Coordinates of C-alpha atoms in Angstrom, one line a residue:
X587 CA 203.2 125.2 108.8
X588 CA 201.9 125.3 112.4
X589 CA 205.0 124.6 115.6
X590 CA 204.9 121.3 116.5
X591 CA 204.0 122.7 120.3
X592 CA 200.6 124.3 118.4
X593 CA 199.9 121.3 116.8
X594 CA 200.7 118.9 120.5
X595 CA 198.5 121.9 122.0
X596 CA 195.5 122.4 118.9
X597 CA 195.4 118.1 119.3
X598 CA 194.9 118.7 123.6
X599 CA 192.6 121.2 123.2
X600 CA 190.1 118.9 120.9
X601 CA 190.8 115.7 122.4
X602 CA 189.5 118.4 125.7
X603 CA 186.5 118.6 123.6
X604 CA 185.9 115.4 122.4
X605 CA 185.7 114.2 126.4
X606 CA 183.3 116.7 126.7
X607 CA 181.2 115.9 124.5
X608 CA 181.4 112.0 124.7
X609 CA 180.8 112.7 128.9
X610 CA 176.9 115.6 128.3
X611 CA 176.0 112.0 124.9
X612 CA 176.1 109.8 128.0
X613 CA 174.0 112.5 130.0
X614 CA 171.4 112.9 127.3
X615 CA 171.7 109.3 126.7
X616 CA 170.5 109.1 130.4
X617 CA 167.7 111.2 130.3
X618 CA 166.5 110.8 126.9
X619 CA 164.4 106.7 128.3
X620 CA 162.7 108.1 131.2
X621 CA 161.7 112.0 129.1
X622 CA 160.4 109.8 125.8
X623 CA 159.1 106.9 128.6
X624 CA 156.8 110.8 130.6
X625 CA 156.4 111.4 126.7
X626 CA 154.8 109.0 125.5
X627 CA 152.2 107.8 128.7
X628 CA 150.9 110.9 128.3
X629 CA 150.0 111.3 125.2
X630 CA 146.9 109.0 124.4
X631 CA 145.4 110.4 127.7
X632 CA 146.2 114.2 126.3
X633 CA 144.9 112.9 122.6
X634 CA 141.1 111.8 124.3
X635 CA 140.5 114.1 126.2
X636 CA 141.5 116.8 123.3
X637 CA 139.3 114.9 121.2
X638 CA 136.6 115.0 124.1
X639 CA 136.5 118.1 123.5
X640 CA 136.2 118.4 119.7
X641 CA 133.4 116.4 120.7
X642 CA 131.5 119.1 122.3
X643 CA 133.2 121.8 120.9
X644 CA 131.3 120.5 117.1
X645 CA 127.9 119.9 120.5
X646 CA 128.0 124.0 121.4
X647 CA 128.9 125.6 118.6
X648 CA 127.4 128.9 117.8
X649 CA 125.5 128.6 121.7
X650 CA 126.0 131.8 123.1
X651 CA 126.5 131.0 126.7
X652 CA 129.2 128.0 125.1
X653 CA 132.8 129.1 127.5
X654 CA 135.5 130.9 126.2
X655 CA 137.9 128.3 126.5
X656 CA 135.1 125.5 124.7
X657 CA 134.3 128.1 121.0
X658 CA 136.7 131.3 122.1
X659 CA 135.7 134.0 121.0
X660 CA 134.5 134.0 117.2
X661 CA 136.6 136.3 116.7
X662 CA 139.7 135.6 114.5
X663 CA 141.7 139.0 114.7
X664 CA 143.9 138.7 117.8
X665 CA 146.3 134.9 117.8
X666 CA 148.7 134.2 120.6
X667 CA 151.2 131.4 119.9
X668 CA 152.5 129.7 122.2
X669 CA 156.7 128.7 121.4
X670 CA 157.2 125.1 123.5
X671 CA 161.8 125.5 123.1
X672 CA 164.5 124.5 125.6
X673 CA 166.7 126.6 127.8
X674 CA 169.1 124.7 126.9
X675 CA 171.9 125.0 124.0
X676 CA 173.9 122.5 122.1
X677 CA 170.5 120.0 120.9
X678 CA 170.8 120.8 117.1
X679 CA 169.1 122.5 115.5
X680 CA 166.8 121.5 117.2
X681 CA 165.2 125.5 119.1
X682 CA 166.6 126.8 115.4
X683 CA 163.8 124.7 114.1
X684 CA 160.8 124.9 116.1
X685 CA 161.7 129.6 115.7
X686 CA 162.0 129.1 112.7
X687 CA 158.1 127.2 112.4
X688 CA 156.8 129.9 114.4
X689 CA 158.7 132.7 112.1
X690 CA 156.5 131.5 109.5
X691 CA 153.5 131.0 111.2
X692 CA 153.7 134.6 112.8
X693 CA 155.0 135.8 109.1
X694 CA 151.9 133.8 107.4
X695 CA 149.2 134.6 110.1
X696 CA 150.1 139.1 109.5
X697 CA 149.7 138.1 106.1
X698 CA 146.1 137.9 106.4
X699 CA 145.2 140.6 108.4
X700 CA 145.4 138.9 111.6
X701 CA 147.4 140.6 114.9
X702 CA 149.9 138.0 116.1
X703 CA 151.3 137.7 120.5
X704 CA 153.5 135.0 121.0
X705 CA 154.0 132.7 124.8
X706 CA 156.9 131.6 124.8
X707 CA 158.2 128.9 127.1
X708 CA 161.4 127.6 126.5
X709 CA 164.5 130.7 127.5
X710 CA 166.0 129.6 123.8
X711 CA 163.2 129.9 122.2
X712 CA 162.0 133.7 122.9
X713 CA 166.1 134.7 122.8
X714 CA 165.6 133.6 119.3
X715 CA 162.3 136.0 118.7
X716 CA 163.5 138.5 120.9
X717 CA 165.4 139.9 117.2
X718 CA 162.5 140.6 115.4
X719 CA 159.3 139.8 117.5
X720 CA 160.3 141.4 121.4
X721 CA 157.6 143.5 121.6
X722 CA 154.6 141.1 119.8
X723 CA 155.5 138.3 123.6
X724 CA 153.5 139.3 126.1
X725 CA 154.1 136.4 128.4
X726 CA 158.0 134.2 128.4
X727 CA 158.9 131.2 131.3
X728 CA 161.6 129.4 131.4
X729 CA 162.7 126.6 133.5
X730 CA 166.8 127.2 133.7
X731 CA 167.9 125.7 136.7
X732 CA 165.5 122.9 137.7
X733 CA 165.9 119.2 137.1
X734 CA 162.2 118.0 136.1
X735 CA 159.2 120.0 134.4
X736 CA 155.5 118.9 136.5
X737 CA 152.4 119.3 136.3
X738 CA 151.8 122.7 138.1
X739 CA 153.9 124.0 136.4
X740 CA 152.1 123.8 133.7
X741 CA 149.0 124.1 135.3
X742 CA 150.3 128.1 135.8
X743 CA 150.7 128.0 132.4
X744 CA 147.3 128.1 132.1
X745 CA 146.5 129.8 134.4
X746 CA 148.1 133.1 132.6
X747 CA 146.4 132.3 129.0
X748 CA 143.2 131.2 130.5
X749 CA 143.3 135.5 132.2
X750 CA 144.6 136.4 129.4
X751 CA 141.8 134.9 127.7
X752 CA 139.2 136.3 130.2
X753 CA 140.7 139.8 129.4
X754 CA 140.1 140.1 125.4
X755 CA 144.0 139.8 125.1
X756 CA 143.2 136.8 121.7
X757 CA 140.7 135.6 119.8
X758 CA 143.0 132.4 119.2
X759 CA 145.5 129.8 120.6
X760 CA 147.6 127.7 119.6
X761 CA 150.7 125.7 120.9
X762 CA 153.7 125.5 118.7
X763 CA 156.2 122.8 120.0
X764 CA 158.4 119.7 118.8
X765 CA 156.7 116.4 118.9
X766 CA 159.2 113.9 119.9
X767 CA 159.1 111.6 116.2
X768 CA 162.7 109.2 116.9
X769 CA 165.9 110.4 118.1
X770 CA 167.1 111.9 115.4
X771 CA 163.8 112.6 114.9
X772 CA 161.7 116.0 116.2
X773 CA 159.1 117.5 114.3
X774 CA 157.6 120.5 115.0
X775 CA 154.3 120.5 115.1
X776 CA 150.7 123.1 115.4
X777 CA 147.7 122.5 117.9
X778 CA 144.3 124.7 118.4
X779 CA 144.2 125.5 122.3
X780 CA 141.4 127.9 121.6
X781 CA 138.9 127.1 120.1
X782 CA 139.2 122.7 120.9
X783 CA 139.8 121.7 116.9
X784 CA 136.5 119.9 115.6
X785 CA 137.9 116.3 113.5
X786 CA 137.4 116.9 110.1
X787 CA 134.4 115.6 108.0
X788 CA 135.3 111.6 107.5
X789 CA 138.3 111.6 110.6
X790 CA 135.5 110.9 113.5
X791 CA 132.8 109.0 113.3
X792 CA 129.7 112.0 112.6
X793 CA 127.4 110.4 115.1
X794 CA 130.1 110.4 117.8
X795 CA 130.1 114.2 117.0
X796 CA 126.1 114.6 116.7
X797 CA 126.5 112.4 120.6
X798 CA 124.7 114.5 123.7
X799 CA 126.6 114.0 126.4
X800 CA 124.8 113.8 130.2
X801 CA 126.1 116.0 132.7
X802 CA 126.5 114.7 136.7
X803 CA 126.4 117.2 138.2
X804 CA 125.8 120.6 136.2
X805 CA 126.6 121.2 132.8
X806 CA 128.5 124.3 134.1
X807 CA 130.6 122.9 137.8
X808 CA 132.6 119.8 134.9
X809 CA 133.0 122.0 132.3
X810 CA 134.6 125.1 134.5
X811 CA 137.1 122.2 135.7
X812 CA 136.9 120.1 132.9
X813 CA 138.5 122.6 130.3
X814 CA 141.2 124.7 132.4
X815 CA 142.6 121.3 133.8
X816 CA 142.3 120.0 129.0
X817 CA 144.4 123.2 129.0
X818 CA 147.1 122.3 131.3
X819 CA 147.9 117.8 130.0
X820 CA 148.0 120.0 126.4
X821 CA 150.6 122.0 127.5
X822 CA 152.3 119.8 129.6
X823 CA 152.4 117.0 126.7
X824 CA 153.7 119.6 124.5
X825 CA 156.5 120.4 127.7
X826 CA 157.4 116.3 127.8
X827 CA 157.7 115.7 124.2
X828 CA 159.8 118.8 124.0
X829 CA 161.7 117.8 126.0
X830 CA 161.8 114.4 125.3
X831 CA 162.8 115.7 122.1
X832 CA 165.2 118.3 123.5
X833 CA 166.8 115.0 124.5
X834 CA 167.0 113.6 121.9
X835 CA 168.2 115.8 119.7
X836 CA 171.8 116.6 122.5
X837 CA 172.0 113.4 122.1
X838 CA 172.4 112.7 119.0
X839 CA 174.6 116.8 118.6
X840 CA 176.9 115.3 120.7
X841 CA 177.3 112.1 118.6
X842 CA 178.3 113.9 115.9
X843 CA 180.6 116.3 117.5
X844 CA 183.1 113.1 118.9
X845 CA 183.2 112.1 115.9
X846 CA 184.1 114.7 114.5
X847 CA 186.8 115.4 117.4
X848 CA 188.1 112.6 116.8
X849 CA 188.1 112.4 112.6
X850 CA 189.6 116.1 113.6
X851 CA 192.1 114.7 116.4
X852 CA 193.8 112.1 113.3
X853 CA 194.3 114.8 110.4
X854 CA 195.9 116.5 113.7
X855 CA 198.3 113.9 114.5
X856 CA 199.3 112.9 110.8
X857 CA 199.9 116.4 110.9
X858 CA 202.0 116.2 113.4
X859 CA 204.2 113.0 113.0
X860 CA 204.8 114.8 108.9
X861 CA 205.5 117.4 110.3
X862 CA 207.6 116.1 113.4
X863 CA 209.3 113.5 110.4
X864 CA 210.5 117.0 108.0
X865 CA 211.7 118.2 111.4
X866 CA 213.8 114.9 111.9
X867 CA 215.1 114.9 108.5
X868 CA 216.3 118.8 108.2
X869 CA 218.9 118.2 111.5
X870 CA 219.9 115.2 109.4
X871 CA 220.7 117.0 106.7
X872 CA 222.2 119.6 108.2
X873 CA 224.8 116.2 110.1
X874 CA 225.8 115.3 107.3
X875 CA 226.9 118.3 105.2
X876 CA 227.9 120.0 108.4
X877 CA 230.1 116.8 108.3
X878 CA 230.8 116.1 104.8
X879 CA 232.1 120.0 105.0
X880 CA 234.7 119.2 107.0

């Protein structure tokens, strides 16, 4: 049986841990509201931009002059996976979920004979994937220590991806991230970036997909500005979704940790009281036995 001193020490240690988890839960809850608002506000614009680019890709499919950012290189050999994760831990299975999702995607592509490259956004995803796929990581970005992620950060990532595409380093680019669904649910999702995804038949109005676009001033000028911006917008949306999901997962994880700490404190306190009562009973027996012996 552990001594009373060791039990008191452990109870105090668990109480200190519970204070930390309670504070982290409150901080995550305060950050979640802002992060959730940003993620939900970014969705309509990003989704409408994605649909418009999908319609453009469908209308110029097969054209040799179509921009690479819109239709890709035409090949399917080299796939670049952009994996968005968090920079910090203590958020339950948030980071491991997207990392396992990425590993499953890598295995599926390699089984098809594709070459896979990785570009990680977030320290935790990079560390997880580095264990088995270190040679496949061709780029990484971390925002550790940053209080807020801005659109300029996503634009910088988009510029690097554009440069890699122009250099012929990949043919297809897919974005993997945790889509924020609710405080307790984040869904690992895959979004094609390059080439733009064309909606399946029946999901959009066929006339809308074939609708001609009139460009002013010129098609080249508009697409030269629109396509890099769309790439940055989709990456920024994924980063906001991931940030909101991270705070939701951390709040849930810290709430569970706080409740578990309370349960452990109650169990340790019960053991402490039992041990204390046993010690008192033992001392009384020794006193009574000594008195009877005299």
